[in-house]
Each structure stands twice: as C-alpha cells, then as structure tokens.
Amino acid sequence: MSDGNVEAHREDRRLLPTMSILTSFVQAADSGSFSRAGAAVGLTQSAVSRQIAQLEDWLQLRLFERQGRRVTLTPAGRSYADAVAPALADIRRATRRAMVSDADRPLNIATLPSFGMRWLAPRLPALTVAHPEIVISFAARADMFDLAEDGYDAAVHFGNDDWPGAAHDLLFRERAIPVLAPGLLATHPIRSEADFASLPLLSQAARRGAWRDWLAERGIAPPVDPVGLIFEHFLMLAQAAAAGVGAALLPSFLIEPEMAAGTLVAPLPSSTATPGAYWLVYPPDRLDDRRFQRFRDWVLAEARSMTIAS
C-alpha cells in the first residue's frame, strides 16, 4: 500500500466511529435516555454514557444536553442522528438480506387488498402447480412506498406508470359497471342510466368522484351531493351494495362471484373504462432473480389470458 493510500485509509477510519458507538447514540437519540439505550443494546447506562462522551470528543460536538436522567439532542445532535439512523437501518437490511440466500427466502409481494382477494388468490393454485419451488409472502398494501426500503420484490399498483424508481408491467385496464341488489332494483326500477341518480350512490374512498364522472359522461345532472356512504375497500363496498344499501360502481372482475350468485345485478348493459390501470411494479434489479422472473412471467400470462377472454 502506498503512503498516499495509507493516509487515505487512516482518514477514512477517523471519519467512521465504531458500530457499537453509533448504535448506542441512535438508541439514546430515540429514547432520550442512556439507561433505556443501554437496555436496548445490552450495555450498562454508564457504558453508554462513556460511548456518547467518546463520540462527542471524536466529533468535537456536543450531541446531548444532560438533564438529570433525561437527555435531549442538541441541534447538532439531531442533525447527526437524522443522518446516521437511516444509514444504520440500511446496514441492518443489507446484512439481513446477505444472511438469507435468495433461494431460501420467500418473494415478498404487496397487493391491493381487493385485487389480492378476488383476482390473485383464486389463481395461486395454478402458480403452485407450475412453480412449486417458489415461496411467496403476500401483504395487503394500498399506499405507495419504497419497495427496496420495505423489503418487497414487487407490488400491484392501480393508477398510472408513476411508481418512483420502479419498472412497470401493464396487467390490464379496468371496466366498471353500475350494480345493485335485486331487492333494491325491485323497489327502484332502473329503466335508463338517469334512474341511478335517484338512488343512494355508494363510493370507494380513493374514487369518490367516480359516480359524478359516470353521470356527467352520460349528460345526466348528478344529485347535489352524489356521494353516499364511502368504503375503504371495494369488497366492503360490494357487500354493502349486495345488502341493498345503495348502488355501486364496481370493477367487473372484482364482483364475478356476486354476479354469478345473483346477489348483485347489473340492470343495464352499461360499463365504462376507468382511468388508470393495474400494474406490476418492481425494482429493476429484481429481474436478476430467476424466481421473480418466473413469478412475473406467470402474472403477465394470467393477465393476458383474462384480457383475451374478455
């Protein structure tokens, strides 16, 4: 090693406190207590206090104000904690991934709750038959999040191809149909699309304007407030409609069981394409994993077969 490299190496070490010190610092920053930090990292309160003093001497900064047994971060301490804590979390995640080989860990897939229950779950037996070597852990998530940060291989997303930092594969576009319970239809006959405006109109939380848009597209003046009860998930909305609470504008593929059983009926052959589409989103480097490649290919083939059938 050249003299220049030796000096650079020494400089790097000077800028890198030990993991034990940094971990104690982050725990103390989070808890506001050296005692609780010590309990979290397996050290005594005095050992943590010495580590913090060593770190302050190392940085030539005062990181905490001491107030009896309580400690609070100084502005410099808060700034340092905000920078160091995410880095330690990244190291823990990287270490966890390194300790579990790709062959041993499940694929972690996030899916929209209603999509997972009505589209994905019924198709999983075919996936198991085709690829028994793939173990998958599914989680219901309706929000956008950092796939790599949260440890997911992929997610099912509805909307546009706008998931930050992700590759997007189009699954299919959605068509919605206005439906209601047979009992409600018997007391409120639907002879034209305008008749829906006289019913309680149920909505899904993320699409509160769906009925207003549907009526406007048909030149129908909506009620003063076209939104009745609001439900977080489509399946809750479908159950309320089947119970006769009101009419619902629902994705056709999600209510096939209710339509087949007759608990929901579509009185008019009127469906409409909804804005947005369903996408499989994933970090681009996931394509390096053969198991994920097989899962992706299977999902895309299932979506393609559904599109062809419809």
CSV table of C-alpha atoms in Angstrom, one decimal:
chain,number,residue,atom,x,y,z
A,1,MET,CA,0.0,0.0,0.0
A,2,SER,CA,1.4,3.4,-1.0
A,3,ASP,CA,1.9,6.2,1.5
A,4,GLY,CA,-0.9,8.1,-0.1
A,5,ASN,CA,-3.3,5.1,0.3
A,6,VAL,CA,-2.2,4.6,3.9
A,7,GLU,CA,-3.0,8.2,4.7
A,8,ALA,CA,-6.4,8.0,2.9
A,9,HIS,CA,-7.2,4.8,4.8
A,10,ARG,CA,-6.4,6.5,8.1
A,11,GLU,CA,-8.5,9.4,7.2
A,12,ASP,CA,-11.5,7.1,6.4
A,13,ARG,CA,-11.1,5.4,9.8
A,14,ARG,CA,-11.1,8.7,11.5
A,15,LEU,CA,-14.4,9.6,9.9
A,16,LEU,CA,-16.0,6.2,10.9
A,17,PRO,CA,-16.9,5.7,14.5
A,18,THR,CA,-17.4,2.1,15.6
A,19,MET,CA,-20.8,0.5,15.1
A,20,SER,CA,-21.2,0.0,18.8
A,21,ILE,CA,-20.9,3.7,19.5
A,22,LEU,CA,-23.2,4.7,16.6
A,23,THR,CA,-25.8,2.2,17.7
A,24,SER,CA,-25.8,3.4,21.3
A,25,PHE,CA,-26.0,7.0,20.0
A,26,VAL,CA,-29.1,6.3,17.8
A,27,GLN,CA,-30.8,4.4,20.7
A,28,ALA,CA,-30.2,7.2,23.1
A,29,ALA,CA,-31.4,9.7,20.5
A,30,ASP,CA,-34.6,7.7,20.0
A,31,SER,CA,-35.3,7.1,23.7
A,32,GLY,CA,-34.0,10.2,25.3
A,33,SER,CA,-32.3,8.1,28.0
A,34,PHE,CA,-28.9,6.5,28.3
A,35,SER,CA,-30.4,3.8,30.6
A,36,ARG,CA,-33.0,2.8,28.0
A,37,ALA,CA,-30.4,2.9,25.3
A,38,GLY,CA,-28.2,0.6,27.4
A,39,ALA,CA,-31.1,-1.9,27.8
A,40,ALA,CA,-31.7,-1.9,24.1
A,41,VAL,CA,-28.0,-2.6,23.1
A,42,GLY,CA,-27.1,-4.8,26.1
A,43,LEU,CA,-24.8,-2.3,27.9
A,44,THR,CA,-25.0,-0.5,31.2
A,45,GLN,CA,-26.0,3.1,31.5
A,46,SER,CA,-22.5,4.2,32.4
A,47,ALA,CA,-21.1,2.3,29.4
A,48,VAL,CA,-23.5,4.1,27.0
A,49,SER,CA,-22.6,7.4,28.7
A,50,ARG,CA,-18.9,6.8,28.1
A,51,GLN,CA,-19.6,5.9,24.5
A,52,ILE,CA,-21.5,9.1,23.9
A,53,ALA,CA,-18.8,11.1,25.6
A,54,GLN,CA,-16.2,9.4,23.3
A,55,LEU,CA,-18.3,10.2,20.2
A,56,GLU,CA,-18.7,13.8,21.3
A,57,ASP,CA,-14.9,14.1,21.7
A,58,TRP,CA,-14.4,12.3,18.3
A,59,LEU,CA,-16.7,14.8,16.6
A,60,GLN,CA,-15.8,17.8,18.7
A,61,LEU,CA,-19.5,18.4,19.1
A,62,ARG,CA,-22.0,18.4,22.0
A,63,LEU,CA,-24.7,15.9,20.9
A,64,PHE,CA,-26.9,15.9,24.1
A,65,GLU,CA,-28.0,18.2,26.8
A,66,ARG,CA,-27.9,16.3,30.1
A,67,GLN,CA,-30.9,17.0,32.4
A,68,GLY,CA,-30.7,14.5,35.3
A,69,ARG,CA,-31.6,11.1,33.9
A,70,ARG,CA,-33.1,12.6,30.8
A,71,VAL,CA,-31.0,13.6,27.8
A,72,THR,CA,-32.2,15.7,24.8
A,73,LEU,CA,-30.4,16.2,21.5
A,74,THR,CA,-28.8,19.4,20.7
A,75,PRO,CA,-29.4,20.8,17.2
A,76,ALA,CA,-26.1,19.3,16.1
A,77,GLY,CA,-27.1,16.0,17.7
A,78,ARG,CA,-30.4,16.0,15.9
A,79,SER,CA,-28.8,16.7,12.6
A,80,TYR,CA,-26.3,13.9,13.1
A,81,ALA,CA,-28.9,11.4,14.3
A,82,ASP,CA,-31.1,12.2,11.2
A,83,ALA,CA,-28.2,11.3,9.0
A,84,VAL,CA,-26.8,8.3,10.9
A,85,ALA,CA,-30.1,6.4,11.8
A,86,PRO,CA,-31.1,5.7,8.2
A,87,ALA,CA,-27.6,4.5,7.3
A,88,LEU,CA,-27.6,2.0,10.2
A,89,ALA,CA,-31.1,0.8,9.1
A,90,ASP,CA,-29.7,0.3,5.6
A,91,ILE,CA,-26.8,-1.7,7.0
A,92,ARG,CA,-29.2,-3.9,9.0
A,93,ARG,CA,-31.3,-4.6,6.0
A,94,ALA,CA,-28.3,-5.4,3.8
A,95,THR,CA,-27.0,-7.7,6.5
A,96,ARG,CA,-30.3,-9.5,6.8
A,97,ARG,CA,-30.5,-10.0,3.0
A,98,ALA,CA,-26.9,-11.3,2.9
A,99,MET,CA,-27.7,-13.8,5.7
A,100,VAL,CA,-30.6,-15.3,3.9
A,101,SER,CA,-29.9,-16.5,0.4
A,102,ASP,CA,-32.4,-15.8,-2.4
A,103,ALA,CA,-33.1,-19.5,-2.7
A,104,ASP,CA,-34.2,-19.7,0.9
A,105,ARG,CA,-36.3,-16.5,1.3
A,106,PRO,CA,-39.8,-16.0,0.0
A,107,LEU,CA,-40.7,-13.5,-2.6
A,108,ASN,CA,-42.4,-10.6,-0.9
A,109,ILE,CA,-45.3,-9.2,-2.9
A,110,ALA,CA,-47.5,-6.3,-1.9
A,111,THR,CA,-51.0,-6.3,-3.4
A,112,LEU,CA,-54.1,-4.1,-3.3
A,113,PRO,CA,-56.5,-5.8,-0.8
A,114,SER,CA,-59.4,-6.4,-3.1
A,115,PHE,CA,-57.2,-7.3,-6.1
A,116,GLY,CA,-55.4,-9.8,-4.0
A,117,MET,CA,-58.6,-11.5,-2.7
A,118,ARG,CA,-60.6,-11.6,-5.9
A,119,TRP,CA,-58.0,-11.7,-8.8
A,120,LEU,CA,-54.8,-13.1,-7.4
A,121,ALA,CA,-55.8,-15.6,-4.7
A,122,PRO,CA,-58.0,-17.8,-6.9
A,123,ARG,CA,-55.2,-18.1,-9.4
A,124,LEU,CA,-52.5,-19.1,-6.9
A,125,PRO,CA,-53.2,-22.9,-7.0
A,126,ALA,CA,-52.1,-22.8,-10.7
A,127,LEU,CA,-48.9,-20.9,-9.7
A,128,THR,CA,-48.1,-23.6,-7.1
A,129,VAL,CA,-48.6,-26.3,-9.7
A,130,ALA,CA,-46.5,-24.6,-12.3
A,131,HIS,CA,-43.7,-23.4,-9.9
A,132,PRO,CA,-43.7,-25.4,-6.7
A,133,GLU,CA,-40.2,-24.1,-5.9
A,134,ILE,CA,-41.4,-20.5,-5.4
A,135,VAL,CA,-42.5,-19.5,-2.0
A,136,ILE,CA,-44.3,-16.2,-1.8
A,137,SER,CA,-45.3,-14.0,1.1
A,138,PHE,CA,-48.2,-11.6,0.3
A,139,ALA,CA,-49.1,-8.4,2.1
A,140,ALA,CA,-52.0,-6.1,1.6
A,141,ARG,CA,-50.8,-2.5,0.9
A,142,ALA,CA,-52.8,0.2,-0.7
A,143,ASP,CA,-50.2,3.0,-0.5
A,144,MET,CA,-47.1,3.8,-2.4
A,145,PHE,CA,-43.9,3.0,-0.6
A,146,ASP,CA,-40.2,2.4,-1.2
A,147,LEU,CA,-40.1,-1.2,-2.5
A,148,ALA,CA,-36.4,-1.8,-1.7
A,149,GLU,CA,-36.6,0.1,1.6
A,150,ASP,CA,-39.5,-2.0,2.8
A,151,GLY,CA,-38.1,-5.3,1.5
A,152,TYR,CA,-40.6,-6.0,-1.3
A,153,ASP,CA,-39.8,-7.7,-4.6
A,154,ALA,CA,-42.9,-6.3,-6.3
A,155,ALA,CA,-46.3,-4.7,-5.7
A,156,VAL,CA,-49.6,-4.5,-7.6
A,157,HIS,CA,-50.4,-0.8,-8.3
A,158,PHE,CA,-53.5,0.8,-9.7
A,159,GLY,CA,-53.2,4.1,-11.5
A,160,ASN,CA,-50.5,5.3,-13.9
A,161,ASP,CA,-47.0,4.1,-14.5
A,162,ASP,CA,-45.7,6.6,-11.9
A,163,TRP,CA,-44.3,4.5,-9.1
A,164,PRO,CA,-40.9,6.1,-8.2
A,165,GLY,CA,-37.8,4.1,-9.1
A,166,ALA,CA,-39.8,1.1,-10.3
A,167,ALA,CA,-40.2,-0.9,-13.5
A,168,HIS,CA,-43.8,-1.2,-14.7
A,169,ASP,CA,-45.5,-4.1,-16.4
A,170,LEU,CA,-49.1,-3.4,-17.5
A,171,LEU,CA,-51.5,-6.1,-16.3
A,172,PHE,CA,-54.9,-4.8,-17.6
A,173,ARG,CA,-57.2,-1.9,-17.7
A,174,GLU,CA,-60.4,-1.8,-15.7
A,175,ARG,CA,-64.0,-1.6,-16.7
A,176,ALA,CA,-66.6,-0.6,-14.1
A,177,ILE,CA,-70.3,-1.4,-14.1
A,178,PRO,CA,-73.2,0.0,-12.0
A,179,VAL,CA,-74.8,-2.7,-9.9
A,180,LEU,CA,-77.3,-3.0,-7.0
A,181,ALA,CA,-79.1,-5.7,-5.1
A,182,PRO,CA,-82.2,-7.4,-6.7
A,183,GLY,CA,-84.4,-6.2,-3.8
A,184,LEU,CA,-83.4,-2.6,-4.3
A,185,LEU,CA,-84.0,-3.0,-8.0
A,186,ALA,CA,-87.5,-4.3,-7.3
A,187,THR,CA,-88.4,-1.2,-5.4
A,188,HIS,CA,-86.5,1.3,-7.6
A,189,PRO,CA,-86.7,0.1,-11.2
A,190,ILE,CA,-83.8,1.1,-13.4
A,191,ARG,CA,-85.0,1.8,-17.0
A,192,SER,CA,-82.3,4.2,-18.0
A,193,GLU,CA,-78.9,5.4,-16.8
A,194,ALA,CA,-80.6,8.5,-15.4
A,195,ASP,CA,-82.5,6.4,-12.9
A,196,PHE,CA,-79.3,5.7,-10.9
A,197,ALA,CA,-79.2,9.4,-9.9
A,198,SER,CA,-82.3,8.8,-7.7
A,199,LEU,CA,-80.6,6.1,-5.6
A,200,PRO,CA,-78.1,6.2,-2.7
A,201,LEU,CA,-74.8,6.1,-4.5
A,202,LEU,CA,-72.0,4.2,-2.7
A,203,SER,CA,-68.4,5.0,-3.3
A,204,GLN,CA,-64.9,3.7,-2.7
A,205,ALA,CA,-62.6,6.0,-0.7
A,206,ALA,CA,-60.0,6.5,-3.4
A,207,ARG,CA,-62.6,7.2,-6.1
A,208,ARG,CA,-65.2,9.5,-4.6
A,209,GLY,CA,-65.7,11.2,-7.9
A,210,ALA,CA,-66.5,8.1,-9.9
A,211,TRP,CA,-70.3,8.4,-9.8
A,212,ARG,CA,-70.1,12.1,-10.6
A,213,ASP,CA,-67.9,11.4,-13.6
A,214,TRP,CA,-70.0,8.5,-14.7
A,215,LEU,CA,-73.2,10.6,-14.7
A,216,ALA,CA,-71.5,13.5,-16.4
A,217,GLU,CA,-70.2,11.4,-19.2
A,218,ARG,CA,-73.8,10.5,-20.0
A,219,GLY,CA,-75.1,14.0,-19.8
A,220,ILE,CA,-77.0,13.3,-16.6
A,221,ALA,CA,-77.1,16.0,-13.9
A,222,PRO,CA,-75.8,14.5,-10.7
A,223,PRO,CA,-77.6,15.0,-7.4
A,224,VAL,CA,-76.4,17.9,-5.3
A,225,ASP,CA,-74.1,15.5,-3.4
A,226,PRO,CA,-73.8,12.3,-5.4
A,227,VAL,CA,-71.7,10.5,-2.8
A,228,GLY,CA,-73.4,8.5,-0.2
A,229,LEU,CA,-71.6,6.1,2.1
A,230,ILE,CA,-67.9,5.7,1.5
A,231,PHE,CA,-65.9,2.4,1.9
A,232,GLU,CA,-62.2,1.9,2.1
A,233,HIS,CA,-62.1,-1.3,0.1
A,234,PHE,CA,-64.1,-2.5,-2.9
A,235,LEU,CA,-65.2,-5.7,-1.3
A,236,MET,CA,-66.7,-3.8,1.6
A,237,LEU,CA,-68.5,-1.6,-1.0
A,238,ALA,CA,-69.7,-4.7,-2.8
A,239,GLN,CA,-71.1,-6.2,0.4
A,240,ALA,CA,-72.9,-3.0,1.2
A,241,ALA,CA,-74.4,-2.9,-2.3
A,242,ALA,CA,-75.5,-6.6,-2.0
A,243,ALA,CA,-77.2,-5.8,1.3
A,244,GLY,CA,-79.3,-3.2,-0.5
A,245,VAL,CA,-77.7,-0.1,0.9
A,246,GLY,CA,-77.4,1.6,-2.5
A,247,ALA,CA,-76.0,1.3,-6.0
A,248,ALA,CA,-72.2,0.9,-6.5
A,249,LEU,CA,-69.9,1.4,-9.5
A,250,LEU,CA,-67.6,-1.5,-9.3
A,251,PRO,CA,-64.8,-3.1,-11.3
A,252,SER,CA,-66.4,-6.0,-13.2
A,253,PHE,CA,-63.6,-8.5,-12.4
A,254,LEU,CA,-64.0,-8.0,-8.7
A,255,ILE,CA,-67.7,-8.9,-8.4
A,256,GLU,CA,-67.9,-12.0,-10.6
A,257,PRO,CA,-68.9,-14.2,-7.6
A,258,GLU,CA,-71.7,-11.8,-6.6
A,259,MET,CA,-72.9,-11.5,-10.2
A,260,ALA,CA,-72.9,-15.3,-10.6
A,261,ALA,CA,-74.8,-15.8,-7.3
A,262,GLY,CA,-77.3,-13.1,-8.2
A,263,THR,CA,-76.7,-11.0,-5.0
A,264,LEU,CA,-75.7,-8.2,-7.3
A,265,VAL,CA,-77.3,-7.4,-10.7
A,266,ALA,CA,-76.4,-5.0,-13.5
A,267,PRO,CA,-79.8,-3.8,-14.8
A,268,LEU,CA,-78.3,-2.1,-17.8
A,269,PRO,CA,-75.6,-3.3,-20.2
A,270,SER,CA,-73.5,-0.3,-19.4
A,271,SER,CA,-69.8,-0.5,-18.5
A,272,THR,CA,-67.2,2.1,-18.7
A,273,ALA,CA,-63.4,2.2,-18.8
A,274,THR,CA,-62.0,3.7,-15.7
A,275,PRO,CA,-58.9,6.0,-15.7
A,276,GLY,CA,-55.7,4.1,-14.8
A,277,ALA,CA,-54.7,0.5,-15.0
A,278,TYR,CA,-53.3,-2.3,-12.9
A,279,TRP,CA,-49.5,-2.6,-13.0
A,280,LEU,CA,-46.9,-5.0,-11.6
A,281,VAL,CA,-44.2,-2.7,-10.2
A,282,TYR,CA,-40.7,-3.8,-9.0
A,283,PRO,CA,-37.1,-2.7,-8.6
A,284,PRO,CA,-35.4,-3.2,-12.0
A,285,ASP,CA,-32.7,-5.4,-10.4
A,286,ARG,CA,-35.4,-8.0,-9.4
A,287,LEU,CA,-35.2,-9.3,-12.9
A,288,ASP,CA,-31.8,-10.8,-11.9
A,289,ASP,CA,-33.7,-13.3,-9.7
A,290,ARG,CA,-34.9,-16.3,-11.7
A,291,ARG,CA,-37.7,-17.0,-9.2
A,292,PHE,CA,-39.0,-13.5,-9.6
A,293,GLN,CA,-38.7,-13.8,-13.4
A,294,ARG,CA,-40.9,-16.9,-13.3
A,295,PHE,CA,-43.5,-15.2,-11.0
A,296,ARG,CA,-43.6,-12.1,-13.3
A,297,ASP,CA,-44.0,-14.2,-16.4
A,298,TRP,CA,-46.8,-16.1,-14.7
A,299,VAL,CA,-48.7,-13.0,-13.6
A,300,LEU,CA,-48.3,-11.4,-17.1
A,301,ALA,CA,-49.6,-14.6,-18.8
A,302,GLU,CA,-52.6,-14.7,-16.4
A,303,ALA,CA,-53.4,-11.0,-17.1
A,304,ARG,CA,-53.0,-11.6,-20.8
A,305,SER,CA,-55.4,-14.6,-20.8
A,306,MET,CA,-58.0,-12.6,-19.0
A,307,THR,CA,-57.8,-9.7,-21.4
A,308,ILE,CA,-58.1,-12.1,-24.4
A,309,ALA,CA,-61.1,-13.9,-22.8
A,310,SER,CA,-62.9,-10.6,-22.2
